[in-house]
Coordinates of C-alpha atoms in Angstrom, one line a residue:
M1 CA 21.3 -81.5 -25.6
D2 CA 17.7 -81.9 -26.7
M3 CA 16.5 -79.8 -23.8
L4 CA 19.1 -77.1 -24.7
L5 CA 18.0 -77.0 -28.3
R6 CA 14.4 -76.6 -27.3
A7 CA 15.3 -73.7 -25.0
V8 CA 17.2 -71.9 -27.8
V9 CA 14.3 -72.4 -30.2
F10 CA 11.9 -71.0 -27.5
V11 CA 14.0 -67.9 -26.9
L12 CA 14.3 -67.2 -30.7
A13 CA 10.6 -67.5 -31.1
V14 CA 9.9 -65.0 -28.3
L15 CA 12.3 -62.5 -29.8
L16 CA 10.9 -62.9 -33.3
L17 CA 7.3 -62.7 -32.3
A18 CA 7.7 -59.9 -29.7
P19 CA 6.1 -56.6 -30.8
A20 CA 8.5 -53.9 -32.0
Q21 CA 9.4 -51.3 -29.3
A22 CA 8.0 -47.8 -29.9
A23 CA 10.5 -45.2 -30.7
V24 CA 12.0 -43.6 -27.6
K25 CA 11.0 -40.0 -27.5
V26 CA 12.5 -37.6 -24.9
A27 CA 11.9 -33.9 -24.2
L28 CA 13.5 -31.2 -22.0
L29 CA 11.3 -28.2 -21.2
I30 CA 12.9 -25.1 -19.7
G31 CA 10.9 -22.2 -18.4
N32 CA 12.6 -19.1 -16.9
A33 CA 10.4 -16.5 -15.4
A34 CA 11.6 -15.3 -12.0
Y35 CA 14.6 -13.2 -13.1
A36 CA 17.0 -11.6 -10.5
D37 CA 16.1 -8.2 -12.0
S38 CA 12.5 -7.8 -11.0
A39 CA 11.7 -5.7 -14.1
S40 CA 12.6 -8.7 -16.3
T41 CA 10.2 -11.1 -14.6
L42 CA 7.9 -12.9 -17.0
R43 CA 4.5 -14.4 -16.3
N44 CA 4.0 -17.3 -18.7
P45 CA 7.0 -19.6 -19.0
P46 CA 5.9 -22.0 -16.3
N47 CA 2.5 -22.1 -17.9
D48 CA 4.1 -22.7 -21.3
V49 CA 6.1 -25.6 -20.0
A50 CA 3.0 -27.1 -18.2
A51 CA 0.9 -26.9 -21.4
L52 CA 3.6 -28.6 -23.5
R53 CA 4.4 -31.2 -20.8
S54 CA 0.7 -32.3 -20.8
V55 CA 0.5 -32.9 -24.6
L56 CA 4.0 -34.5 -24.9
E57 CA 3.4 -37.0 -22.1
A58 CA 0.1 -37.9 -23.8
A59 CA 2.2 -38.6 -26.9
D60 CA 4.5 -41.0 -25.0
F61 CA 7.4 -38.6 -24.6
E62 CA 9.6 -38.9 -21.5
V63 CA 9.6 -35.3 -20.3
T64 CA 12.1 -33.5 -18.1
V65 CA 11.1 -30.1 -16.7
V66 CA 13.4 -27.3 -15.5
E67 CA 11.9 -24.1 -14.2
N68 CA 13.6 -20.8 -13.1
A69 CA 17.1 -22.1 -13.5
G70 CA 20.3 -20.3 -13.0
R71 CA 23.2 -20.8 -15.3
A72 CA 24.7 -23.7 -13.4
A73 CA 21.3 -25.4 -13.2
M74 CA 20.6 -25.0 -16.9
S75 CA 24.1 -26.3 -17.8
R76 CA 23.6 -29.3 -15.5
A77 CA 20.2 -30.0 -16.9
L78 CA 21.5 -30.0 -20.5
S79 CA 24.4 -32.3 -19.6
E80 CA 22.1 -34.8 -17.9
F81 CA 19.6 -34.6 -20.7
S82 CA 22.3 -35.3 -23.3
E83 CA 22.9 -38.7 -21.7
T84 CA 19.2 -39.5 -21.8
A85 CA 18.9 -38.2 -25.4
A86 CA 21.7 -40.5 -26.6
Q87 CA 19.4 -43.5 -26.2
A88 CA 16.5 -41.8 -28.0
E89 CA 15.1 -41.9 -31.6
I90 CA 13.5 -38.5 -31.2
G91 CA 14.8 -35.6 -29.0
L92 CA 13.1 -32.2 -28.3
I93 CA 14.2 -29.2 -26.3
Y94 CA 11.9 -26.3 -25.6
Y95 CA 13.0 -23.0 -24.0
S96 CA 10.7 -20.2 -22.8
G97 CA 12.2 -17.1 -21.3
H98 CA 14.5 -14.2 -22.2
G99 CA 17.1 -14.4 -25.0
I100 CA 19.7 -12.1 -26.5
E101 CA 21.7 -11.9 -29.7
M102 CA 25.2 -10.6 -29.7
N103 CA 27.6 -10.4 -32.7
G104 CA 25.4 -12.9 -34.6
E105 CA 25.3 -15.5 -31.8
N106 CA 22.2 -16.3 -29.8
F107 CA 22.2 -16.7 -26.0
L108 CA 19.5 -17.8 -23.5
M109 CA 19.2 -16.1 -20.2
P110 CA 19.2 -18.0 -16.9
V111 CA 17.3 -16.3 -14.0
D112 CA 20.5 -15.3 -12.2
A113 CA 21.9 -13.3 -15.2
T114 CA 22.3 -9.6 -14.6
L115 CA 24.2 -8.5 -17.8
E116 CA 25.6 -5.2 -16.6
S117 CA 27.8 -5.3 -19.7
D118 CA 28.0 -7.3 -22.9
V119 CA 31.2 -8.8 -21.5
D120 CA 29.0 -10.7 -19.0
V121 CA 26.9 -12.4 -21.8
E122 CA 29.4 -15.2 -22.4
Y123 CA 29.7 -15.9 -18.6
E124 CA 26.2 -15.5 -17.4
T125 CA 24.1 -17.0 -20.2
V126 CA 23.8 -20.3 -22.1
A127 CA 24.6 -20.3 -25.8
L128 CA 21.7 -21.6 -28.0
G129 CA 24.3 -24.0 -29.6
K130 CA 24.5 -25.8 -26.2
L131 CA 20.9 -27.0 -26.7
V132 CA 21.8 -28.3 -30.2
D133 CA 24.8 -30.0 -28.7
A134 CA 22.7 -31.7 -26.0
L135 CA 20.7 -33.5 -28.8
S136 CA 23.8 -34.6 -30.8
G137 CA 23.4 -38.3 -29.7
V138 CA 19.7 -38.6 -30.9
K139 CA 19.4 -41.2 -33.6
K140 CA 16.6 -40.1 -35.9
F141 CA 15.3 -36.5 -35.4
K142 CA 16.2 -33.5 -33.3
L143 CA 14.0 -30.5 -32.6
V144 CA 14.8 -27.3 -30.7
L145 CA 12.0 -24.8 -30.1
V146 CA 13.0 -21.3 -28.9
D147 CA 10.2 -19.2 -27.4
A148 CA 12.6 -16.4 -26.4
C149 CA 13.2 -12.8 -27.6
R150 CA 10.7 -11.4 -25.1
D151 CA 11.2 -7.6 -24.5
N152 CA 13.9 -7.4 -21.7
P153 CA 14.5 -4.2 -19.8
L154 CA 18.1 -5.3 -19.1
F155 CA 19.1 -4.4 -22.7
S156 CA 18.6 -0.7 -22.1
K157 CA 21.0 -0.8 -19.1
M158 CA 23.7 -3.0 -20.5
K159 CA 27.1 -1.5 -21.3
R160 CA 28.4 -2.6 -24.7
P161 CA 32.2 -2.2 -25.0
L162 CA 32.7 -5.4 -27.0
T163 CA 29.6 -5.6 -29.1
R164 CA 30.0 -4.9 -32.8
G165 CA 26.9 -3.3 -34.1
G166 CA 25.1 -3.5 -30.8
A167 CA 23.2 -6.3 -29.0
T168 CA 19.7 -6.8 -30.2
K169 CA 16.4 -7.7 -28.5
G170 CA 15.5 -10.3 -31.0
L171 CA 17.5 -13.4 -32.0
A172 CA 19.7 -13.9 -35.1
R173 CA 19.0 -16.2 -38.0
I174 CA 21.2 -19.3 -37.7
E175 CA 21.9 -22.2 -40.0
S176 CA 22.9 -25.7 -39.0
T177 CA 24.9 -28.2 -41.0
Q178 CA 23.4 -31.1 -39.1
S179 CA 20.9 -33.4 -40.9
N180 CA 17.5 -34.2 -39.4
L181 CA 17.6 -31.2 -37.1
L182 CA 15.0 -28.4 -37.1
I183 CA 15.2 -25.3 -35.0
G184 CA 12.0 -23.4 -34.5
F185 CA 11.8 -19.8 -33.4
A186 CA 8.8 -18.0 -32.0
T187 CA 9.3 -15.0 -34.2
S188 CA 11.4 -13.7 -37.1
P189 CA 15.1 -12.7 -36.6
G190 CA 15.5 -9.4 -34.8
E191 CA 11.8 -9.3 -33.7
I192 CA 10.2 -9.5 -30.3
A193 CA 8.1 -12.5 -29.2
L194 CA 5.1 -11.8 -27.0
D195 CA 4.7 -13.3 -23.5
G196 CA 1.0 -13.4 -24.2
E197 CA -2.1 -11.9 -22.6
G198 CA -3.5 -15.3 -21.6
D199 CA -1.9 -18.1 -19.5
S200 CA 0.6 -19.1 -22.3
S201 CA 2.6 -17.3 -25.0
P202 CA 1.0 -17.4 -28.5
Y203 CA 3.8 -19.7 -29.6
A204 CA 3.4 -22.2 -26.7
S205 CA -0.4 -22.2 -27.1
A206 CA -0.1 -23.0 -30.8
L207 CA 2.5 -25.7 -30.1
A208 CA 0.2 -27.3 -27.5
R209 CA -2.6 -27.4 -30.1
H210 CA -0.7 -28.9 -33.0
L211 CA 2.7 -30.4 -32.2
V212 CA 1.7 -34.0 -31.4
T213 CA -1.4 -34.2 -33.7
P214 CA -1.8 -37.9 -34.5
G215 CA -0.6 -38.9 -38.0
R216 CA 0.7 -35.4 -39.0
E217 CA 4.3 -34.9 -40.0
V218 CA 6.4 -32.5 -38.0
E219 CA 7.0 -30.0 -40.8
V220 CA 3.2 -29.8 -41.4
V221 CA 2.4 -29.2 -37.8
L222 CA 5.1 -26.5 -37.5
R223 CA 3.5 -24.7 -40.4
S224 CA 0.2 -24.9 -38.6
V225 CA 1.8 -23.4 -35.5
A226 CA 3.3 -20.5 -37.5
K227 CA -0.1 -19.8 -39.1
D228 CA -1.9 -19.8 -35.7
V229 CA 0.7 -17.5 -34.1
F230 CA 0.6 -15.0 -37.1
E231 CA -3.2 -14.8 -36.9
A232 CA -3.3 -14.6 -33.1
T233 CA -0.9 -11.7 -33.0
K234 CA -2.4 -10.0 -36.0
G235 CA 0.7 -10.3 -38.0
K236 CA 3.1 -9.0 -35.3
Q237 CA 4.8 -12.3 -34.8
R238 CA 6.1 -14.6 -37.6
P239 CA 7.6 -17.9 -36.4
Y240 CA 10.2 -19.4 -38.6
I241 CA 12.1 -22.7 -38.9
T242 CA 15.7 -23.5 -40.0
G243 CA 17.4 -26.8 -40.6
S244 CA 16.9 -29.9 -42.8
L245 CA 14.9 -33.1 -42.5
F246 CA 15.2 -36.1 -44.7
E247 CA 13.0 -38.5 -42.7
T248 CA 9.3 -38.8 -42.3
V249 CA 8.8 -37.8 -38.6
I250 CA 5.5 -37.8 -36.7
L251 CA 5.8 -36.6 -33.1
G252 CA 2.4 -37.7 -32.1
R253 CA 1.0 -41.2 -32.3
E254 CA 0.3 -42.8 -35.7
A255 CA -3.3 -41.9 -36.8
E256 CA -4.3 -45.6 -37.1
E257 CA -3.4 -46.2 -33.4
A258 CA -6.8 -44.8 -32.4
P259 CA -9.4 -47.3 -33.6
A260 CA -12.7 -45.8 -34.8
T261 CA -14.6 -48.0 -32.2
V262 CA -12.9 -46.4 -29.2
D263 CA -15.3 -44.3 -27.0
P264 CA -14.2 -40.7 -27.6
C265 CA -15.0 -39.9 -23.9
R266 CA -13.2 -42.9 -22.5
D267 CA -10.2 -40.8 -21.1
A268 CA -12.1 -37.6 -20.5
A269 CA -12.6 -38.2 -16.7
V270 CA -8.9 -39.0 -16.2
H271 CA -7.8 -36.0 -18.2
W272 CA -10.2 -33.7 -16.4
Q273 CA -9.0 -34.9 -13.0
A274 CA -5.4 -34.1 -14.1
V275 CA -6.1 -30.5 -15.3
S276 CA -9.1 -29.2 -13.5
S277 CA -7.3 -28.1 -10.3
R278 CA -4.3 -26.6 -12.1
G279 CA -6.0 -23.2 -12.9
N280 CA -4.3 -23.2 -16.3
V281 CA -6.2 -21.9 -19.3
A282 CA -4.0 -23.7 -21.9
L283 CA -4.6 -27.1 -20.2
L284 CA -8.4 -26.5 -20.0
E285 CA -8.5 -25.4 -23.7
E286 CA -6.6 -28.6 -24.5
H287 CA -9.4 -30.6 -22.6
V288 CA -12.1 -28.9 -24.7
R289 CA -10.2 -29.7 -27.9
L290 CA -9.6 -33.3 -27.0
F291 CA -13.1 -34.0 -25.6
P292 CA -15.5 -31.4 -27.1
S293 CA -18.6 -33.5 -26.7
C294 CA -17.9 -35.1 -23.3
A295 CA -19.3 -34.3 -19.9
F296 CA -16.6 -32.0 -18.6
A297 CA -16.2 -29.8 -21.7
S298 CA -18.8 -27.3 -20.6
L299 CA -17.3 -27.1 -17.1
A300 CA -13.9 -26.5 -18.7
K301 CA -15.4 -23.6 -20.8
V302 CA -16.9 -22.0 -17.7
E303 CA -13.6 -22.3 -15.8
I304 CA -11.7 -20.8 -18.8
E305 CA -14.0 -17.7 -18.7
E306 CA -13.6 -17.3 -14.9
L307 CA -9.8 -17.6 -15.1
L308 CA -9.5 -15.1 -18.0
K309 CA -11.7 -12.7 -16.0
S310 CA -9.7 -13.1 -12.9
S311 CA -6.5 -12.6 -14.8
A312 CA -7.7 -9.4 -16.3
E313 CA -8.8 -8.1 -12.9
Q314 CA -5.5 -9.1 -11.2
A315 CA -3.4 -6.0 -10.6
T316 CA -0.3 -7.3 -9.0
T317 CA 2.6 -9.4 -10.0
E318 CA 2.8 -12.8 -8.2
S319 CA 6.3 -12.7 -6.9
I320 CA 9.4 -10.7 -6.2
S321 CA 13.0 -11.8 -6.6
V322 CA 16.0 -10.6 -4.6
A323 CA 19.4 -11.8 -6.0
A324 CA 22.0 -13.4 -3.9
G325 CA 25.2 -11.2 -3.6
L326 CA 23.3 -7.9 -3.0
T327 CA 24.0 -6.1 0.3
V328 CA 21.2 -5.5 2.7
K329 CA 21.1 -1.8 1.7
Q330 CA 20.9 -2.8 -2.0
A331 CA 18.0 -5.2 -1.2
F332 CA 16.2 -2.4 0.7
D333 CA 16.7 -0.1 -2.2
Q334 CA 15.1 -2.7 -4.5
L335 CA 12.1 -3.1 -2.2
A336 CA 11.7 0.6 -1.8
Q337 CA 11.5 1.1 -5.6
D338 CA 9.1 -1.7 -6.2
A339 CA 5.7 -0.1 -6.8
R340 CA 3.9 -3.3 -6.3
L341 CA 4.6 -3.2 -2.5
D342 CA 2.8 -1.0 0.1
G343 CA 4.1 0.6 3.3
D344 CA 7.5 1.6 4.6
L345 CA 10.6 -0.4 5.2
P346 CA 11.8 -0.9 8.7
A347 CA 13.6 2.2 10.0
E348 CA 16.9 0.4 10.7
L349 CA 18.7 -1.9 8.3
P350 CA 19.0 -5.5 9.5
A351 CA 22.4 -6.9 10.0
E352 CA 24.4 -7.6 6.8
G353 CA 23.6 -11.1 5.6
A354 CA 20.4 -11.5 7.7
L355 CA 18.1 -11.7 4.7
M356 CA 17.5 -14.8 2.6
P357 CA 17.8 -13.9 -1.2
G358 CA 15.4 -15.7 -3.5
T359 CA 11.8 -15.4 -4.9
Y360 CA 8.9 -14.7 -2.6
A361 CA 5.2 -14.9 -3.4
L362 CA 3.3 -11.6 -3.0
A363 CA -0.2 -11.7 -1.6
R364 CA -2.5 -8.9 -2.6
G365 CA -1.7 -5.9 -0.5
A366 CA 1.7 -7.2 0.6
T367 CA 3.9 -4.6 2.4
R368 CA 7.6 -4.0 2.3
A369 CA 7.9 -4.9 6.0
D370 CA 6.1 -8.3 5.2
V371 CA 8.8 -9.2 2.6
V372 CA 11.6 -8.2 4.9
R373 CA 10.2 -10.4 7.7
Q374 CA 9.8 -13.4 5.3
M375 CA 13.5 -13.0 4.2
Q376 CA 14.7 -12.8 7.9
V377 CA 12.8 -15.8 9.0
A378 CA 13.8 -17.9 5.9
Q379 CA 17.5 -16.9 6.4
A380 CA 17.5 -17.8 10.1
E381 CA 15.9 -21.2 9.5
L382 CA 18.3 -22.0 6.7
I383 CA 21.4 -21.0 8.6
G384 CA 20.4 -23.1 11.6
R385 CA 19.8 -26.1 9.5
I386 CA 23.1 -25.8 7.5
W387 CA 25.2 -25.0 10.7
A388 CA 23.8 -28.2 12.3
G389 CA 25.0 -30.3 9.3
R390 CA 28.5 -28.6 8.8
Q391 CA 31.7 -30.5 8.5
K392 CA 33.6 -31.2 11.6
G393 CA 36.9 -29.3 12.3
L394 CA 36.0 -26.2 10.4
P395 CA 37.9 -23.0 11.6
L396 CA 34.5 -21.4 12.3
E397 CA 33.4 -20.6 15.8
N398 CA 29.7 -19.8 15.3
P399 CA 26.9 -19.5 12.7
E400 CA 27.8 -15.8 12.2
Q401 CA 31.3 -16.8 10.9
L402 CA 29.6 -19.3 8.6
V403 CA 27.6 -16.5 7.1
I404 CA 30.6 -14.2 6.8
L405 CA 32.5 -16.9 4.9
A406 CA 29.5 -17.7 2.7
S407 CA 29.1 -14.0 1.8
I408 CA 32.7 -13.8 0.6
I409 CA 32.2 -16.9 -1.5
E410 CA 28.9 -15.4 -2.9
R411 CA 30.7 -12.2 -4.0
E412 CA 33.7 -14.1 -5.4
T413 CA 31.8 -16.4 -7.8
G414 CA 28.3 -16.7 -9.1
L415 CA 28.9 -20.4 -10.2
S416 CA 27.3 -22.8 -7.7
A417 CA 29.6 -25.6 -8.9
D418 CA 32.7 -23.6 -8.0
M419 CA 31.5 -22.5 -4.6
P420 CA 32.8 -25.6 -2.6
K421 CA 36.2 -25.1 -4.3
F422 CA 36.3 -21.4 -3.2
A423 CA 35.3 -22.5 0.3
A424 CA 38.2 -25.0 0.4
V425 CA 40.6 -22.2 -0.6
F426 CA 39.5 -19.9 2.2
V427 CA 39.2 -22.7 4.8
N428 CA 42.7 -23.9 3.9
R429 CA 44.1 -20.4 4.2
L430 CA 42.4 -19.9 7.6
N431 CA 43.9 -23.2 8.9
K432 CA 47.4 -22.1 7.7
G433 CA 47.1 -18.6 9.2
M434 CA 47.3 -17.1 5.7
R435 CA 45.3 -13.9 4.8
L436 CA 42.3 -14.5 2.7
Q437 CA 43.2 -11.7 0.2
S438 CA 39.7 -11.4 -1.2
D439 CA 38.9 -8.5 -3.5
A440 CA 35.3 -8.7 -2.4
T441 CA 36.1 -7.9 1.2
M442 CA 38.4 -5.1 0.2
I443 CA 35.7 -3.5 -2.0
Y444 CA 33.2 -3.7 0.9
G445 CA 35.6 -2.0 3.2
L446 CA 35.9 0.9 0.7
F447 CA 32.3 1.3 -0.3
G448 CA 30.1 -0.5 2.2
G449 CA 26.6 -1.4 1.4
D450 CA 26.4 0.9 -1.6
G451 CA 28.8 -1.3 -3.5
K452 CA 31.5 -0.2 -5.9
P453 CA 30.4 2.5 -8.3
V454 CA 30.0 1.4 -11.9
G455 CA 33.2 2.1 -13.8
R456 CA 35.4 2.5 -10.8
A457 CA 38.5 0.5 -11.3
I458 CA 40.4 -1.3 -8.5
R459 CA 43.8 0.3 -7.9
R460 CA 46.9 -1.0 -6.2
A461 CA 46.4 1.6 -3.5
D462 CA 43.1 0.1 -2.6
L463 CA 44.8 -3.2 -1.7
E464 CA 46.9 -1.3 0.7
T465 CA 44.1 0.7 2.3
K466 CA 43.5 -0.5 5.9
T467 CA 39.9 -1.1 6.8
P468 CA 38.4 -3.7 9.1
Y469 CA 37.3 -5.6 6.0
N470 CA 40.4 -5.6 3.8
T471 CA 41.6 -9.2 4.0
Y472 CA 44.8 -8.2 2.2
Q473 CA 45.7 -6.3 5.4
I474 CA 43.8 -8.1 8.3
P475 CA 44.2 -11.7 9.4
G476 CA 41.2 -14.1 9.5
L477 CA 37.6 -13.2 8.6
P478 CA 36.2 -9.6 8.5
P479 CA 33.9 -8.5 11.3
T480 CA 30.6 -9.0 9.5
P481 CA 29.2 -10.5 6.3
I482 CA 29.7 -8.4 3.1
A483 CA 26.5 -9.5 1.2
L484 CA 23.4 -11.7 1.3
P485 CA 24.6 -15.3 0.8
G486 CA 22.3 -17.7 -1.0
Q487 CA 21.8 -21.4 0.0
A488 CA 24.5 -22.6 -2.4
S489 CA 27.2 -20.5 -0.8
L490 CA 26.1 -21.3 2.7
E491 CA 26.2 -25.0 2.0
A492 CA 29.6 -24.6 0.4
A493 CA 31.0 -22.8 3.4
A494 CA 29.6 -25.5 5.7
N495 CA 30.9 -28.4 3.5
P496 CA 34.0 -27.3 1.5
A497 CA 35.5 -29.4 -1.2
A498 CA 38.3 -31.8 -0.1
T499 CA 41.3 -30.0 -1.8
D500 CA 44.6 -28.5 -0.8
D501 CA 44.1 -25.5 -3.0
L502 CA 45.2 -22.0 -1.7
Y503 CA 44.8 -19.9 -4.8
F504 CA 42.3 -19.2 -7.6
V505 CA 42.1 -17.0 -10.7
P506 CA 39.6 -16.7 -13.6
D507 CA 40.2 -19.3 -16.4
G508 CA 38.9 -17.1 -19.2
N509 CA 36.0 -19.4 -20.0
G510 CA 33.6 -18.3 -17.2
G511 CA 35.1 -20.5 -14.5
H512 CA 38.2 -20.5 -12.3
A513 CA 41.5 -22.2 -12.2
F514 CA 42.6 -23.4 -8.7
A515 CA 46.1 -24.2 -7.5
A516 CA 47.7 -25.6 -4.3
T517 CA 51.1 -24.0 -4.9
L518 CA 52.2 -20.5 -5.8
A519 CA 54.1 -21.8 -8.8
E520 CA 51.0 -23.5 -10.2
H521 CA 49.0 -20.3 -9.5
N522 CA 51.5 -18.1 -11.3
V523 CA 51.1 -20.4 -14.4
N524 CA 47.3 -20.0 -14.2
V525 CA 47.6 -16.2 -13.8
S526 CA 49.9 -16.0 -16.9
R527 CA 47.4 -18.1 -18.9
W528 CA 44.5 -15.9 -17.8
R529 CA 46.3 -12.6 -18.7
K530 CA 47.1 -14.0 -22.1
L531 CA 43.5 -14.9 -22.8
A532 CA 42.4 -11.5 -21.5
A533 CA 44.8 -9.7 -23.8
E534 CA 43.6 -11.8 -26.8
T535 CA 40.0 -10.8 -25.9
R536 CA 40.8 -7.1 -25.8
V537 CA 42.6 -7.4 -29.2
K538 CA 39.5 -9.1 -30.8
A539 CA 37.2 -6.4 -29.3
E540 CA 39.3 -3.7 -31.0

């Protein structure tokens, strides 16, 4: 008993004397630059994220970075981050990329958004409110920073049958009822935020300078950020903040944590090693600010000058993006119209599905034929790898049939999470000898590589038109792919979900409802038609 008492006393002493744990601080940084529409490509979001990551990690934040994310990837990142944030005292989410306001609600654009119509906004973007929701479990203070509203060429192309008063390029003013939540915007409501002439946007540069200043309260540093941005843009950009805060919150370390006796150059060499090879002006400027009198400051200043000079002289964009789901002809049309590329395209179109969609780096003087070769090689390598790892027992005889099935999946859904379910439906139908009945194949049979004309409705007579591709009329797979499948659809075709589903229909919320029986499917169809009718009534 005496030994047990001594043990209890020892444990209590350890707990009472142990130093208090520092507040857990977490951050999610999202930078979207390589948009599917090449005209919408931005230069600085990855640099914005890199600059903020450096200063936040130095202030003891646990940082998660997501770059060039499609809608599924953004949603998944927010879901995973919400679990991490539920354990935190302080949570921060920063977004850099395109944004749009519609009917008073703000949306952030994933890189795979095309927004041919304002009807697509709900299904192809991520609502700003989802970022706020991801921080709902944070215990003390929540901060959302939105560096969006950049000028986006998609707005001039987008059809707007549902928008009351028109979609705007800027974002709308919002108010939140949550306490201890601040939402910071890079510019005023309805205005355009600049991508920046340097390596970071004006807002990101100011945040990197001030956000985690030791000993300064968050509302004070955000005012300093706004002042810097206003001055740097000569009054063109006015950041603003909404929300309420009742706590004293310091995002950086407490001022007294840095004793006066510490050598100011103690960490300069480590910091220089981390940033010197990145070729990032914002990180080098941060080094000069943190270590102005240390050995590497002069080298950093020289490097900054050289990078700014090189940036000014650079005449070409760094990458080109070709979206999954295009046909080979549509991809060729995009390459033909891109003025950054030299030379002619190959005289003959490659086989449908033979090009790998995605983002490709452009070396100076890159030709159109170079890009086509890269896409062909990448697709061939990817197909070979995925075919080798496919499920056993699939009703697919060769890699070409894998590509055909993947192209149908790609055209039927843009949601990566749903693709294995679509694959299961089609594989189950093939195994049962049922026709695939895919609208996408019927449309390809009617219009080929040019695609369905905008505004052309699908008619019942189209379903009955016999072509080699109309899977309402022919058994099995069509003779060739109908589009360029991406990696997600290829992997789904090779590894379908384990379901008995034979039918699918939109669920009215951006996803799909699947069913194993016709009776279940008819219920899902009725529900979807009801939601569609309600949407039309609201639009009127």
